[in-house]
PDB file of C-alpha atoms in Angstrom:
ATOM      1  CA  UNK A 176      53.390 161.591 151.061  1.00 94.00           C
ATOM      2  CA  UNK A 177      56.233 160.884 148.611  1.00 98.00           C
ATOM      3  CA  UNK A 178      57.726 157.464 148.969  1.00 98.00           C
ATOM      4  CA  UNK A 179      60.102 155.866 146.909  1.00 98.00           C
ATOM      5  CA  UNK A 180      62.401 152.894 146.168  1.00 98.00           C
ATOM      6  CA  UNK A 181      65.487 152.150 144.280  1.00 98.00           C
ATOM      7  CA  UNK A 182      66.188 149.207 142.719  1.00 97.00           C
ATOM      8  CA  UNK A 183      68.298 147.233 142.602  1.00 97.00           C
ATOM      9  CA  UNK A 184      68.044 147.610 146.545  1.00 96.00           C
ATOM     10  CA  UNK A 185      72.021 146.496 146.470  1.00 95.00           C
ATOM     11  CA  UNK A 186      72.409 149.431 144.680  1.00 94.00           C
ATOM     12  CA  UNK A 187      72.374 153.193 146.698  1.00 92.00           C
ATOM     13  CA  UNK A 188      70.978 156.213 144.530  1.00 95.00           C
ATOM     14  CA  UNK A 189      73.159 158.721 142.783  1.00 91.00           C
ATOM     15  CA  UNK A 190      72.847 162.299 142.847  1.00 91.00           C
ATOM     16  CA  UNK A 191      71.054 163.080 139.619  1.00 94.00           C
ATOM     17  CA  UNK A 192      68.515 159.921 141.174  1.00 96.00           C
ATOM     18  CA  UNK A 193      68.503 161.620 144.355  1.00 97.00           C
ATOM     19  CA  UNK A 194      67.542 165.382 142.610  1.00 97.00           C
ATOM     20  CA  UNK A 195      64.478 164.046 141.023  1.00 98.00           C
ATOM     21  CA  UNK A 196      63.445 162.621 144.132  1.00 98.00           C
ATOM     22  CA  UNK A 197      63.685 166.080 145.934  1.00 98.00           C
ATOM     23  CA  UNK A 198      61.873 167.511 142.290  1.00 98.00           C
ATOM     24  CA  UNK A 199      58.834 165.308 143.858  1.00 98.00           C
ATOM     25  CA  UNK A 200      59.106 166.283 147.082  1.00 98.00           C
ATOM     26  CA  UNK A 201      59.345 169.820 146.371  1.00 98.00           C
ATOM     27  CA  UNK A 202      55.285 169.362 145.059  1.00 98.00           C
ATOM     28  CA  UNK A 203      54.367 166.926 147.849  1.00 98.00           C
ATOM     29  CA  UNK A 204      51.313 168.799 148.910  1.00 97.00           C
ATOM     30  CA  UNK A 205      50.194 169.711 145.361  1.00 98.00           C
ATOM     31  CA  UNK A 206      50.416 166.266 144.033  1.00 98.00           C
ATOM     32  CA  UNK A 207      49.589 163.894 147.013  1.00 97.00           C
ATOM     33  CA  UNK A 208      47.820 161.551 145.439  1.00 95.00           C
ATOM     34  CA  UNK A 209      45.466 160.353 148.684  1.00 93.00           C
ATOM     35  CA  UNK A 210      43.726 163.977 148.761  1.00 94.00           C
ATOM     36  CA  UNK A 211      44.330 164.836 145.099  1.00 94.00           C
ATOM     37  CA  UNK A 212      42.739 163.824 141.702  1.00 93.00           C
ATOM     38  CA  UNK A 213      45.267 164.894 139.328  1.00 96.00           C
ATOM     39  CA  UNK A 214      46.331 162.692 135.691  1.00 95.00           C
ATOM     40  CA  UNK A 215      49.699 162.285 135.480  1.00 96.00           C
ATOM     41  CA  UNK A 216      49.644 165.434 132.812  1.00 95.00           C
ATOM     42  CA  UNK A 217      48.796 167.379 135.788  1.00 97.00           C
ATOM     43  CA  UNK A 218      51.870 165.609 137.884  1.00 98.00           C
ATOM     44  CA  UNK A 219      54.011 166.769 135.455  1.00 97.00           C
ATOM     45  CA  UNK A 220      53.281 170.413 135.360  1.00 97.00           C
ATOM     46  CA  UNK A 221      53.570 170.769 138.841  1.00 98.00           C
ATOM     47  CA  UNK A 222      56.782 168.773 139.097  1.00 98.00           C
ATOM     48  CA  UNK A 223      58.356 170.383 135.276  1.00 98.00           C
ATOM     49  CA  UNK A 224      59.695 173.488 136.848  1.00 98.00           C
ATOM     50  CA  UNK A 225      62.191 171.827 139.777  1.00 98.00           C
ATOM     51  CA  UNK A 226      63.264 168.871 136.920  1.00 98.00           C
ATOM     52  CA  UNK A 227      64.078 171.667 134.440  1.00 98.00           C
ATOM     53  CA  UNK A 228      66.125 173.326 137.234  1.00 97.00           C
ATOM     54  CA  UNK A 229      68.019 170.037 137.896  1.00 96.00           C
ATOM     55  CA  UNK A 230      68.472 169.559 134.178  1.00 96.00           C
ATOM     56  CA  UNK A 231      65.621 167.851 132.557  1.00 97.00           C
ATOM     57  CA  UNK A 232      63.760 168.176 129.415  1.00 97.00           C
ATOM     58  CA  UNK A 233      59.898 167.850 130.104  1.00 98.00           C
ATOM     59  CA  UNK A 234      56.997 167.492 127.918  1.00 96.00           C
ATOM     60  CA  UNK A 235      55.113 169.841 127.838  1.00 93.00           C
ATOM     61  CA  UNK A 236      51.825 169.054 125.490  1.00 88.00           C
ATOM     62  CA  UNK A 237      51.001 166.137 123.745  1.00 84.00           C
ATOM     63  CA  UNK A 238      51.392 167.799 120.393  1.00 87.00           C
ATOM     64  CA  UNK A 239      53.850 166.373 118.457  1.00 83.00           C
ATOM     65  CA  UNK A 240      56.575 169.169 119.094  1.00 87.00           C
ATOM     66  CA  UNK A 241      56.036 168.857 122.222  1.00 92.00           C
ATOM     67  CA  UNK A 242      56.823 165.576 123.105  1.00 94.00           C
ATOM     68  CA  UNK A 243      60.609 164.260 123.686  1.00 97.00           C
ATOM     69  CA  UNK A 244      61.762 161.404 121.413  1.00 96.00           C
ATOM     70  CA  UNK A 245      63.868 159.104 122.488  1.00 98.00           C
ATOM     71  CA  UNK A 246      66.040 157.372 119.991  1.00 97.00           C
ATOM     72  CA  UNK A 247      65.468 153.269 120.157  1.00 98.00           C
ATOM     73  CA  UNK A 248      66.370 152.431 116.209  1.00 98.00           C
ATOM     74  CA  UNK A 249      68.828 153.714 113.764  1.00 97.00           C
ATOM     75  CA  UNK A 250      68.648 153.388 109.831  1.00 97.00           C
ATOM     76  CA  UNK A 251      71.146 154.522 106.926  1.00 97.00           C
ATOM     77  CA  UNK A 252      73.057 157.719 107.798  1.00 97.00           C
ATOM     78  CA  UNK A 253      72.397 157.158 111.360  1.00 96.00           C
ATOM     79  CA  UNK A 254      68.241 158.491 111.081  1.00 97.00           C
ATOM     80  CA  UNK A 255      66.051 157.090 113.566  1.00 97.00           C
ATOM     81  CA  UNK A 256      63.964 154.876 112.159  1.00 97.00           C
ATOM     82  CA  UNK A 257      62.223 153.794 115.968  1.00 97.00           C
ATOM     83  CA  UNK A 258      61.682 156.259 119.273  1.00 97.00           C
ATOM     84  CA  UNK A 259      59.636 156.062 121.677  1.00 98.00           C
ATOM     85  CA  UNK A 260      58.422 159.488 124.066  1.00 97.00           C
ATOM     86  CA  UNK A 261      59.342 159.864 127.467  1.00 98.00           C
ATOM     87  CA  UNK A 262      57.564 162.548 129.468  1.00 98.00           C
ATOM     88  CA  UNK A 263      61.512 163.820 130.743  1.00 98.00           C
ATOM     89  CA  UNK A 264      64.347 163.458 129.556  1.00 98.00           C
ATOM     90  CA  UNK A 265      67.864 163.954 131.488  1.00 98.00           C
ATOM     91  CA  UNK A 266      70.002 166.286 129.450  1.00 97.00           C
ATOM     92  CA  UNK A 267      72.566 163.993 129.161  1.00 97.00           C
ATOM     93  CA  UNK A 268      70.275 161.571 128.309  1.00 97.00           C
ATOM     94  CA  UNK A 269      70.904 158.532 130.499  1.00 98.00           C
ATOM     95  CA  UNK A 270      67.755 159.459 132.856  1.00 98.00           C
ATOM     96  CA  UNK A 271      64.332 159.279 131.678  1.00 98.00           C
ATOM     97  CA  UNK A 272      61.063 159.915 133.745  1.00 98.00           C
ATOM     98  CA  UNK A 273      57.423 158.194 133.314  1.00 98.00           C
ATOM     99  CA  UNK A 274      54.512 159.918 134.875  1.00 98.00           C
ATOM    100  CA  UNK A 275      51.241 157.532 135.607  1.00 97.00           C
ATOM    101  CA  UNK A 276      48.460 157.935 137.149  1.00 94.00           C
ATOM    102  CA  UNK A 277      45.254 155.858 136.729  1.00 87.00           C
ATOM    103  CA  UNK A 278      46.751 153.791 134.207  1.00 88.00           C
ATOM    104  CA  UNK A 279      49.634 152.411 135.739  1.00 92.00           C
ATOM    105  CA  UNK A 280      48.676 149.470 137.128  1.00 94.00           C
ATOM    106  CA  UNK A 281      45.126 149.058 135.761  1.00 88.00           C
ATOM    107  CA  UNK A 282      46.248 148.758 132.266  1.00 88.00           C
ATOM    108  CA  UNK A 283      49.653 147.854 132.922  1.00 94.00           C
ATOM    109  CA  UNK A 284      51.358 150.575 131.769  1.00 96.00           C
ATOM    110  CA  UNK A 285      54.335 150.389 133.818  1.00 98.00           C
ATOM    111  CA  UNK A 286      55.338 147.188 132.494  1.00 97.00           C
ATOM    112  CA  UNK A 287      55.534 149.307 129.097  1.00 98.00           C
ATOM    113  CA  UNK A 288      57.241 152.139 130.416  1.00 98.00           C
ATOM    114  CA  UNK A 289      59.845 149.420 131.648  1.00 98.00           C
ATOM    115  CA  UNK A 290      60.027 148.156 128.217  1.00 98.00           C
ATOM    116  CA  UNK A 291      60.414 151.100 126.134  1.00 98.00           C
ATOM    117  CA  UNK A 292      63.373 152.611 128.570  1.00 98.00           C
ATOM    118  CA  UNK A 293      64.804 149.112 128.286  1.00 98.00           C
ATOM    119  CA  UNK A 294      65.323 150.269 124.481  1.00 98.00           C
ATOM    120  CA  UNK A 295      65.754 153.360 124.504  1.00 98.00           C
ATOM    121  CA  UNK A 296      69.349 154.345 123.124  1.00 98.00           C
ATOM    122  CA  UNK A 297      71.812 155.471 125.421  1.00 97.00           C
ATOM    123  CA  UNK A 298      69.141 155.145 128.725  1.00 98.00           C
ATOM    124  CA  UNK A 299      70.768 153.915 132.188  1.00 98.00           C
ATOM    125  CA  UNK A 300      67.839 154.860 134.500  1.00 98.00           C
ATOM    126  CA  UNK A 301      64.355 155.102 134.526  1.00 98.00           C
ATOM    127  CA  UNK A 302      62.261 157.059 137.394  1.00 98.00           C
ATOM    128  CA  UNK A 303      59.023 155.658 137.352  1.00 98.00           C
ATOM    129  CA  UNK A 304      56.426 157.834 138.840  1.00 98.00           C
ATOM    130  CA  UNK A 305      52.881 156.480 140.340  1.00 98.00           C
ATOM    131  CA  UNK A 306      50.228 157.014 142.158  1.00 98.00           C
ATOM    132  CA  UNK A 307      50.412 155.794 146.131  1.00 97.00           C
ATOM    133  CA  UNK A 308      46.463 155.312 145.929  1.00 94.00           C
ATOM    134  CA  UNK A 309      44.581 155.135 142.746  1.00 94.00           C
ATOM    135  CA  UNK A 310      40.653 154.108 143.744  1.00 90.00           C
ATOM    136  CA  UNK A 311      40.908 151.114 145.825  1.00 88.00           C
ATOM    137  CA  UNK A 312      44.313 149.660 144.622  1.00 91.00           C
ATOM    138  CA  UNK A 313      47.667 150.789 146.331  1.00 96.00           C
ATOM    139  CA  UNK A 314      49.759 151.221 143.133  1.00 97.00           C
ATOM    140  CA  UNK A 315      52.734 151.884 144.678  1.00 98.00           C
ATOM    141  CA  UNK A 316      52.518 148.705 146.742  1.00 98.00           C
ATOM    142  CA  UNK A 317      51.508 146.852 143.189  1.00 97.00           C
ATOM    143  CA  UNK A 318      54.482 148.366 141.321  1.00 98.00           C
ATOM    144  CA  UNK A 319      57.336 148.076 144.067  1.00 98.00           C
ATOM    145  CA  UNK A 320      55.899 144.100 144.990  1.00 98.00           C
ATOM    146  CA  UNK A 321      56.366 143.480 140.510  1.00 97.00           C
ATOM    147  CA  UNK A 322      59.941 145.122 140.513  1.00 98.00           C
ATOM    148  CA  UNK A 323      61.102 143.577 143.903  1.00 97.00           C
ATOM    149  CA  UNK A 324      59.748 140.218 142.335  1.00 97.00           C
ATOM    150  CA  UNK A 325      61.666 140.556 139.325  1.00 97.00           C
ATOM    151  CA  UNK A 326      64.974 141.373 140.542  1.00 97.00           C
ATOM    152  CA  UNK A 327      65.050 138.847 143.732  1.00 96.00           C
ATOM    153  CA  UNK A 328      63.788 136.615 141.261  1.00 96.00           C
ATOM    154  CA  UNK A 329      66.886 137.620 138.888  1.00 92.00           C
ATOM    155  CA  UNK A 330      65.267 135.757 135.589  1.00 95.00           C
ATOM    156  CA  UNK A 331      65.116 138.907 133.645  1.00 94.00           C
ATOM    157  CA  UNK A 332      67.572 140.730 132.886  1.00 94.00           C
ATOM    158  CA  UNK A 333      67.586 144.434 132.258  1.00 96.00           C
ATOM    159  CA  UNK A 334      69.774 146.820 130.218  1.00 97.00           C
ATOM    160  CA  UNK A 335      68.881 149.285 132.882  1.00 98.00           C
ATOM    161  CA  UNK A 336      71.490 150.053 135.809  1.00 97.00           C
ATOM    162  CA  UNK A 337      68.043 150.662 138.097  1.00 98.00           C
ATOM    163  CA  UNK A 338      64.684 152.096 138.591  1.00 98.00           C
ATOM    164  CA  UNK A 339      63.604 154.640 140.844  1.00 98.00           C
ATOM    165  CA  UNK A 340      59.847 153.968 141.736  1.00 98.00           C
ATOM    166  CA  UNK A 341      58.233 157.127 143.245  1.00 98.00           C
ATOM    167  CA  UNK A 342      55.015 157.216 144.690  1.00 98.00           C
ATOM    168  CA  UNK A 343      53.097 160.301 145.116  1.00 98.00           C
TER     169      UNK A 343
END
């Protein structure tokens, strides 16, 4: 079952938010995370054809031409000199989507994917994608607890105008 938080919760979601959210849902079955063992790889395939349609660049290999680079530094004559990849990209390029699966909260990856969109040039939202159920942990519950924590909390401040947590 696809579940999902915005945040900040003051905050309602905007349409381009809310068409990712249906991207997921249009899967639901395929990528249910309680009956399926997919890696997030396998998330994204499934889910690449309905975020293309809604205007989304998605990764598609993890060659290097087929990754998206997102620009985070700039050198002389405006080169990038830092990116970091996202696994979609809005085409406008204020959105950008994280798939995890296993690794999300067992190595902490989320916290990185949180980072890196934090820095990424011209990057308003980030959709971050996870597992409901990954083994014995409730990721989704792990994830949404950490991002309600830090914005009750209000010590850190992001560049970010939210972050969509899904959980599939």
């Amino acid at each position: 079952m696809i579940q999902y938080q915005f945040f900040p919760r003051s905050q309602g979601i905007v349409g381009d938010i809310r068409r990712v959210i249906e991207s997921f849902k249009a899967v639901e079955a395929e990528i249910d995370s309680a009956s399926k063992k997919l890696n997030s790889n396998a998330v994204l395939a499934k889910v690449r054809l309905f975020l293309e349609k809604n205007g989304y660049t998605v990764e598609t290999g993890k060659g290097k031409n087929d990754k998206i680079d997102v620009p985070v530094l700039f050198g002389k004559n405006n080169n990038v000199d830092k990116s970091f990849f996202a696994d979609a990209l809005s085409n406008d390029g204020r959105i950008v989507i994280e798939v995890e699966a296993g690794r999300a909260t067992e190595n902490n990856q989320f916290l990185k994917d949180i980072f890196e969109a934090s820095m990424m040039f011209d990057v308003e939202y980030l959709v971050l994608a996870v597992r409901n159920i990954y083994r014995t942990h409730a990721d989704f519950d792990i994830v949404h607890t950490f991002l309600e924590t830090m914005y009750i909390s209000n010590r850190i401040k992001l560049p970010l105008k939210g972050i969509l947590l899904i959980g599939y």
